[in-house]
Coordinates of C-alpha atoms in Angstrom, one line a residue:
X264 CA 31.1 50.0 -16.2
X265 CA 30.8 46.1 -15.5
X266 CA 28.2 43.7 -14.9
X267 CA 27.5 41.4 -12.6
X268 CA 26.8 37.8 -14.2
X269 CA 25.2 36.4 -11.1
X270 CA 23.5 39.2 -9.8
X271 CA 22.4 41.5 -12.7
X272 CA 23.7 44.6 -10.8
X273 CA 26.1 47.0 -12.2
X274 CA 29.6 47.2 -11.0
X275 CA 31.5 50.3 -11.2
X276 CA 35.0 51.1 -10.5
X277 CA 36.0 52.7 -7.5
X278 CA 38.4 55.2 -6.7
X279 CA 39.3 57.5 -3.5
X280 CA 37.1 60.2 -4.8
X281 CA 34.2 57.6 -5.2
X282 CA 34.7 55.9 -1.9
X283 CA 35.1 59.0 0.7
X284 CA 37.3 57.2 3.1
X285 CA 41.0 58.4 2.7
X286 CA 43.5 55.3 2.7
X287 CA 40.5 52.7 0.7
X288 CA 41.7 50.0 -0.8
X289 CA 41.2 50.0 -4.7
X290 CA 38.3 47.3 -6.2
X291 CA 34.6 47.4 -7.1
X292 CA 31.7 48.9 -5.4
X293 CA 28.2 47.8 -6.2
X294 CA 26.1 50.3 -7.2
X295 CA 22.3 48.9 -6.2
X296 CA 19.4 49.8 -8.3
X297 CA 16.2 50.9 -7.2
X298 CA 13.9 47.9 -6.8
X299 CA 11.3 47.0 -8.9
X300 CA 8.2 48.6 -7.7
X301 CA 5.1 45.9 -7.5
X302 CA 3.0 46.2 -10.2
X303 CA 0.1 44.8 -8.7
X304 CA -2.6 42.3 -10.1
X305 CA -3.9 43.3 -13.7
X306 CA -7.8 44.4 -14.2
X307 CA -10.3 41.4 -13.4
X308 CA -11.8 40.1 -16.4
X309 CA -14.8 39.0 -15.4
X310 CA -16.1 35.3 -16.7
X311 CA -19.5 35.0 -19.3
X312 CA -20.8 32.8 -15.9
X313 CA -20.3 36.0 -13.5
X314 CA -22.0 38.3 -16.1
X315 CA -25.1 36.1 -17.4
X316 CA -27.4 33.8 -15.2
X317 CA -28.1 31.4 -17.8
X318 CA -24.2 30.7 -18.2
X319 CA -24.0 30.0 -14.7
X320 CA -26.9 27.4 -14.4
X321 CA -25.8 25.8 -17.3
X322 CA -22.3 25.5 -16.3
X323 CA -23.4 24.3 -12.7
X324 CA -25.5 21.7 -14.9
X325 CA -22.2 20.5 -17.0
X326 CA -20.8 19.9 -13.4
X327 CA -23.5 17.7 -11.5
X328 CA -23.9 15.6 -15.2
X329 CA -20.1 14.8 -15.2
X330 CA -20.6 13.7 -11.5
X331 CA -23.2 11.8 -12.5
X332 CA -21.2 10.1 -15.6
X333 CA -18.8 9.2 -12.7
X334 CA -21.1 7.0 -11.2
X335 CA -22.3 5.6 -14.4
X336 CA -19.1 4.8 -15.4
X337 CA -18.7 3.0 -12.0
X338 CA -21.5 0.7 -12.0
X339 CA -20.6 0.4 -15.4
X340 CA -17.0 -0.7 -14.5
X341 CA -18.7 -3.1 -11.6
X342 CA -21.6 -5.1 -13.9
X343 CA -18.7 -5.9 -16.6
X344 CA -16.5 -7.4 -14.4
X345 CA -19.1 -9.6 -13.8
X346 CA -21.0 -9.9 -17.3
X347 CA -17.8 -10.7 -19.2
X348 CA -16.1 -12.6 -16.8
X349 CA -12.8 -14.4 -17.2
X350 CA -12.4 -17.5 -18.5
X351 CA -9.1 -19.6 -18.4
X352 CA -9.8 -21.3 -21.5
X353 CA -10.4 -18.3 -23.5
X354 CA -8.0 -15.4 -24.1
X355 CA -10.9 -13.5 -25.7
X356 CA -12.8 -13.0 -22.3
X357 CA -9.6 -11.7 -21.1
X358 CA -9.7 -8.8 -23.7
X359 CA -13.4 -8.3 -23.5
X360 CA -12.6 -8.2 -19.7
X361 CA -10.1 -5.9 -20.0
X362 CA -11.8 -3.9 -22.2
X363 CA -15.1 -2.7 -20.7
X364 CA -13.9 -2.2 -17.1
X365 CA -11.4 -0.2 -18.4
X366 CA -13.9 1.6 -20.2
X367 CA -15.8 2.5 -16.9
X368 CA -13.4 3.2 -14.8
X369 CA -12.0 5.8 -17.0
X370 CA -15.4 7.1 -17.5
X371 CA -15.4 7.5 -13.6
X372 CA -12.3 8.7 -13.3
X373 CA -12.2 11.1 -16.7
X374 CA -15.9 13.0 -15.3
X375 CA -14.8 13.4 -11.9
X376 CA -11.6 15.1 -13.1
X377 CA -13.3 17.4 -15.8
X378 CA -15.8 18.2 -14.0
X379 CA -13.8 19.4 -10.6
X380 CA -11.8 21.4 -13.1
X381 CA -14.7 23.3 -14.9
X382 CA -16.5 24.0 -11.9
X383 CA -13.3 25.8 -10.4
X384 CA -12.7 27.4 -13.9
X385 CA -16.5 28.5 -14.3
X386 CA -18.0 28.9 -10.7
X387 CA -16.0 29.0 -8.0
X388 CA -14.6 32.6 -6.7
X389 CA -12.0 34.3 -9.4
X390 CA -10.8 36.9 -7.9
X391 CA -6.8 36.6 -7.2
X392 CA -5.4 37.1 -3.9
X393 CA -2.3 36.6 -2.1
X394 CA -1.1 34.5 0.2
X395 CA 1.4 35.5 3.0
X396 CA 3.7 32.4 4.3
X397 CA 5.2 32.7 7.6
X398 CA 7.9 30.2 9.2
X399 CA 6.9 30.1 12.4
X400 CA 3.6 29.0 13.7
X401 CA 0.7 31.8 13.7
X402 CA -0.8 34.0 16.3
X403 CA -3.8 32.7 17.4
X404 CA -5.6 35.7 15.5
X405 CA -4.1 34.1 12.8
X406 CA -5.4 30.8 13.6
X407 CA -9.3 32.2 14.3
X408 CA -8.2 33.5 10.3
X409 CA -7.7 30.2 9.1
X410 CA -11.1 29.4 9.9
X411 CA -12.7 32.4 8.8
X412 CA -10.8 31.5 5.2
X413 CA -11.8 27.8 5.4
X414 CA -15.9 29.3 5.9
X415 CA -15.1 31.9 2.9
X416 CA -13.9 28.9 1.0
X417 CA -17.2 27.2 1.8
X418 CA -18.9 31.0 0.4
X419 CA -16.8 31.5 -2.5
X420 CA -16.8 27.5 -4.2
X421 CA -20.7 27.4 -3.4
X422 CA -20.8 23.9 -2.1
X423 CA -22.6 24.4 1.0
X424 CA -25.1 26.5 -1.7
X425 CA -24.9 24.3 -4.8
X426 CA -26.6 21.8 -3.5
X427 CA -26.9 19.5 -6.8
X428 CA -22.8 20.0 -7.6
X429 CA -22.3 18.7 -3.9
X430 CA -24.6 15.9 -3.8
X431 CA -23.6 14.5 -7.1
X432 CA -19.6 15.0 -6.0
X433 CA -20.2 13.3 -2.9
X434 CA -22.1 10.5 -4.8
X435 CA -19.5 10.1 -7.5
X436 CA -16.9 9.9 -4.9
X437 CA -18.3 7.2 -3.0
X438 CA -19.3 5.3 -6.1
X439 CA -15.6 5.3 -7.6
X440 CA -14.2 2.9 -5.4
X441 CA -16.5 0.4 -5.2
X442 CA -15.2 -1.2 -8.6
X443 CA -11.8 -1.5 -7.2
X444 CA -13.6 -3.5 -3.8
X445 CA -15.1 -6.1 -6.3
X446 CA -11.9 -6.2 -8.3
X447 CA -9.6 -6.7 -5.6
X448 CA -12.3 -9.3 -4.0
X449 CA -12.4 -11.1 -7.1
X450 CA -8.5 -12.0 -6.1
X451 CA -9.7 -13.9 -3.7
X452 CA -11.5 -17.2 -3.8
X453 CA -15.0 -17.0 -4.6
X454 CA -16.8 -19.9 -3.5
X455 CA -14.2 -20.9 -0.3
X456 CA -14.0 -19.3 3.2
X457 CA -10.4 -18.4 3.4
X458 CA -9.6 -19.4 6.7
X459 CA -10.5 -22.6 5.3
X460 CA -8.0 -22.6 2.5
X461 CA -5.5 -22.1 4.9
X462 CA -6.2 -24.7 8.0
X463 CA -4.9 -27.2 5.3
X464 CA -1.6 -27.2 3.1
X465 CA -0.1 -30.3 1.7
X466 CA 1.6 -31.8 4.6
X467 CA 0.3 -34.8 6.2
X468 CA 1.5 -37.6 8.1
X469 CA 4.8 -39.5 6.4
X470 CA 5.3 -36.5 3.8
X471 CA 9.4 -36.4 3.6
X472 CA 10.9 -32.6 4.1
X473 CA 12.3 -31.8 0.6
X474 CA 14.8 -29.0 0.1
X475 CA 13.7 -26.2 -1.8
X476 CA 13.5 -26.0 -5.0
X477 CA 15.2 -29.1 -5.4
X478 CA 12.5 -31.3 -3.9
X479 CA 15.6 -33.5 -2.5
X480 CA 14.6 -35.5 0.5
X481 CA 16.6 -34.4 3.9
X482 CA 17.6 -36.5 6.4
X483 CA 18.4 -35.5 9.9
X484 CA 22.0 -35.9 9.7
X485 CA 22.2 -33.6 7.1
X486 CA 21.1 -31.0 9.6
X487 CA 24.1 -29.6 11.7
X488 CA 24.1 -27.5 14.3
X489 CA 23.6 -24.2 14.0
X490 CA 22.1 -24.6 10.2
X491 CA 18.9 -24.0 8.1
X492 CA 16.9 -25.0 5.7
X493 CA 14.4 -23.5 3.2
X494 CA 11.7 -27.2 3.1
X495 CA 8.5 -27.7 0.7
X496 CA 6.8 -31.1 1.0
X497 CA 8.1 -34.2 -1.0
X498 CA 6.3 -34.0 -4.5
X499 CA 5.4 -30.4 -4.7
X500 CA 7.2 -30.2 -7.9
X501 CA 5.5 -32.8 -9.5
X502 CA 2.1 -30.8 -9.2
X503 CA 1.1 -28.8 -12.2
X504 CA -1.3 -26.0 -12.1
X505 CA -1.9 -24.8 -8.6
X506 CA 2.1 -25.2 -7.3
X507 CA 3.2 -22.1 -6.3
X508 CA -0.2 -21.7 -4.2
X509 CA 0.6 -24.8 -2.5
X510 CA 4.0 -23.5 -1.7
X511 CA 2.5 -20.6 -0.5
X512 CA 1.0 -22.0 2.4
X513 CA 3.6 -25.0 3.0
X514 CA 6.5 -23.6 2.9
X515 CA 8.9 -24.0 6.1
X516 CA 12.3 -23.4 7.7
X517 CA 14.4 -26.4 9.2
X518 CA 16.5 -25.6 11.7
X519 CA 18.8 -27.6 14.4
X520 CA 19.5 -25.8 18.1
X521 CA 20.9 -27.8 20.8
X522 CA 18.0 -29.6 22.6
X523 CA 18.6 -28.1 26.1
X524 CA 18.0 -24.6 24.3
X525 CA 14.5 -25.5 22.9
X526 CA 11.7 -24.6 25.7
X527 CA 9.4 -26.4 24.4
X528 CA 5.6 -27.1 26.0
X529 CA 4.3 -30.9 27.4
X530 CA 2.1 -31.4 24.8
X531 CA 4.6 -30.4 21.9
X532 CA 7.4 -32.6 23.3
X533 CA 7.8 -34.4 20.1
X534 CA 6.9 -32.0 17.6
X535 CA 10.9 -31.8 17.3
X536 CA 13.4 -34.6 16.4
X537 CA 17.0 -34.6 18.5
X538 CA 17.0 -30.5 18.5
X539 CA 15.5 -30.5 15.0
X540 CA 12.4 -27.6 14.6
X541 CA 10.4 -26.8 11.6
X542 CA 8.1 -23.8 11.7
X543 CA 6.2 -22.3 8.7
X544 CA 8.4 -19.6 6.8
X545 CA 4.9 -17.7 6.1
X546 CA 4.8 -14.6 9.1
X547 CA 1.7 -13.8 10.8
X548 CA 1.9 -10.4 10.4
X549 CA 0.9 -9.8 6.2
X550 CA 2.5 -13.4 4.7
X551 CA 5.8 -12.2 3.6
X552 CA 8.4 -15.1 3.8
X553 CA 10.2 -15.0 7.2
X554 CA 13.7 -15.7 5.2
X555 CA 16.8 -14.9 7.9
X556 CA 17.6 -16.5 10.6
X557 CA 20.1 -15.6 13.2
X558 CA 22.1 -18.5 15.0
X559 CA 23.9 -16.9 17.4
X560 CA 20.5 -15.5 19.0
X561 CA 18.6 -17.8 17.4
X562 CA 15.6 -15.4 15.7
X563 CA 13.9 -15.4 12.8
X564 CA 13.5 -12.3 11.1
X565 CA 10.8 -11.3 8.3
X566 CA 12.3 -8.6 6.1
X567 CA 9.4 -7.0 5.0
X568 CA 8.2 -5.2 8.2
X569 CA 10.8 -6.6 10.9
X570 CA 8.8 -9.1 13.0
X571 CA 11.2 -11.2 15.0
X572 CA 10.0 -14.6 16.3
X573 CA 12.2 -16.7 18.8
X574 CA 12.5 -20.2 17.9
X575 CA 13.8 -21.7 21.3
X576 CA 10.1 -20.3 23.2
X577 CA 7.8 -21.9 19.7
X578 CA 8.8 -18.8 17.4
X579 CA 7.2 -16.5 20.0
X580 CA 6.7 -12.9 18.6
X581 CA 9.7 -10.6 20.4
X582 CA 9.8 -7.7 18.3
X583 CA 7.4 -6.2 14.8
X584 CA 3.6 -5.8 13.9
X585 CA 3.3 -9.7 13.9
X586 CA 0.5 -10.7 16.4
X587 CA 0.8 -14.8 17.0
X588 CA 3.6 -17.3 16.8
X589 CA 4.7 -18.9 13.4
X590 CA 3.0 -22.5 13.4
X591 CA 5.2 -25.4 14.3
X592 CA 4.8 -27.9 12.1
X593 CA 5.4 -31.9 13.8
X594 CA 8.0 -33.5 12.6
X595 CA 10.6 -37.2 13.2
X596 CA 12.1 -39.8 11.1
X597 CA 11.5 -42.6 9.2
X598 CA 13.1 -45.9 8.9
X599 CA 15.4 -44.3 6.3
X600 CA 16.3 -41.3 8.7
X601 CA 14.9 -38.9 6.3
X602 CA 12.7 -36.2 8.0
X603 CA 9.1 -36.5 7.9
X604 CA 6.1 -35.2 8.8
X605 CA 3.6 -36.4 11.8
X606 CA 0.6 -34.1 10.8
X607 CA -0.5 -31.1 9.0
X608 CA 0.3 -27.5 10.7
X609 CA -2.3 -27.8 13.8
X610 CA -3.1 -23.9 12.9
X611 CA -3.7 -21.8 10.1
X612 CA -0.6 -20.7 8.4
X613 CA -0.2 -17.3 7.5
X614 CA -1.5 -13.5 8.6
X615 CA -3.5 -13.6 11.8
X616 CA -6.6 -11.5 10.2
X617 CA -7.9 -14.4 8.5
X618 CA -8.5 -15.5 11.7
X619 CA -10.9 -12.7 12.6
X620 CA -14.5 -12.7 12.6

């Protein structure tokens, strides 16, 4: 007698007198064992909080604490970030920073885990069931079911009873995020209405267009047709601290069309120089850098989430989540026939929902 390696099934020989068909070919036959009869769920042990009272209140008090230590550990996390604060001159409030929010916010997060774990583990319904999975979408007796389990749920876990557990979960959950909305605000500025930040970069009348990161001056004949240029204002790289948030908002894409191609409106007649077009390389749509451009159809395209603007109708939105044009900014020539600025972008660069009231 064999056995089957994949199968576990014994494999036996077969012969004519095994078979009962005259003429069978010789081989194997699998021989099939009886299957394994269920054997069912084992006794329930009941738990010390479904045989003694006092068990039970006590562990429904363990629960509604830990909830509570949630929230403690939240306001915790949110009066440290603003007690030790931090300070650029001094890598200790950095630490100490560090340090105590962490500290709450693992409180918060530690309680509300633990304590959703022992009140499943300790009160809510123990007794094993099973669970049938079909593939194809249910009866509708089996969809009036599905409500009738979601009400037992409600029964068996006690939280439309416990009335303290619930409270003090729903509390805890609403109090756990708030030190993340103080955080993330904190990355913002504090004293400074955004919008404003953004009306104004560093470009202003006479700045030269610099090619990035070079900071090399461009003149127009260096733009051909057909080409394009990643631009940051003359002088940015001299700036020390506060550079790359300059760039941020002032960076801009050169670009040369032929001038019949450019529709461009009465009052924005000059805002180009001889077919030359600068628009602001930050898209409307989140601030990702709007980095491709396509000369054959001439469109700008933002990687991040596909916004296409058309540069020959003012970077006009033609496909993507973007909402507004990218701002032109004004440009000419000097005496030298480098490229230069007439004026700061005439809009706030950037996504549209700074915008919003």
């Amino acid at each position: 007698m064999a056995m089957d390696d994949n199968s576990g099934k014994d494999l036996t020989a077969a012969d004519s007198s095994s078979v009962g068909h005259e003429g069978a070919p010789a081989g194997t036959a699998v021989v099939v064992r009886d299957a394994v009869a269920n054997p069912g769920f084992p006794p329930h042990r009941p738990r010390v909080t479904d045989l003694n009272p006092s068990a039970e209140r006590r562990a429904e008090r363990t629960v509604y604490t830990l909830f509570y230590l949630s929230i403690v550990g939240s306001v915790f996390a949110i009066v440290a970030y603003m007690v030790f604060p931090i300070i650029p001159e001094e890598p200790d409030s950095v630490r100490l920073n560090n340090l105590f929010i962490g500290l709450g916010l693992t409180l918060a997060l530690l309680a509300i885990g633990i304590g959703a774990v022992h009140w499943g583990k300790a009160l809510m319904f123990d007794h094993e069931g099973v669970d049938e999975r079909h593939p194809v979408r249910g009866s509708d007796e089996t969809r009036e079911r599905a409500v009738e389990i979601f009400h037992e749920a409600n029964v068996e876990s006690g939280i439309g009873r416990r009335t303290l557990i619930r409270n003090s979960l729903i509390g805890a959950l609403i109090a756990f995020p708030l030190p993340a909305v103080v955080l993330f605000r904190g990355l913002g500025p504090q004293d400074t209405n955004p919008a404003a930040l953004l009306e104004h970069t560093m470009w202003k009348k006479g700045t030269r267009l610099a090619i990035d990161p070079t900071g090399t001056p461009i003149k127009a004949s260096d733009v051909t047709l057909g080409s394009a240029f990643h631009v940051i204002p003359e002088g940015l790289q001299d700036l020390g601290h506060g550079k790359l948030e300059e760039k941020a908002k002032a960076a801009v894409l050169l670009m040369r069309l032929k001038p019949e191609d450019i529709n461009e409106p009465a009052d924005k007649k000059d805002w180009s120089y001889d077919g030359i077009v600068a628009y602001s390389k930050i898209c409307t749509h989140v601030g990702c850098p709007v980095a491709l451009y396509e000369q054959q159809t001439h469109t700008l395209l933002c990687p991040c989430h596909q916004s296409q603007f058309d540069v020959t109708n003012q970077c006009e939105v033609i496909f993507g989540p973007a909402k507004r044009p990218l701002p032109q900014l004004p440009i000419t020539v000097d005496s030298e026939g480098y490229l230069i600025a007439q004026s700061d972008f005439t809009e706030p660069v950037g996504p549209s929902f700074w915008e919003r009231n």
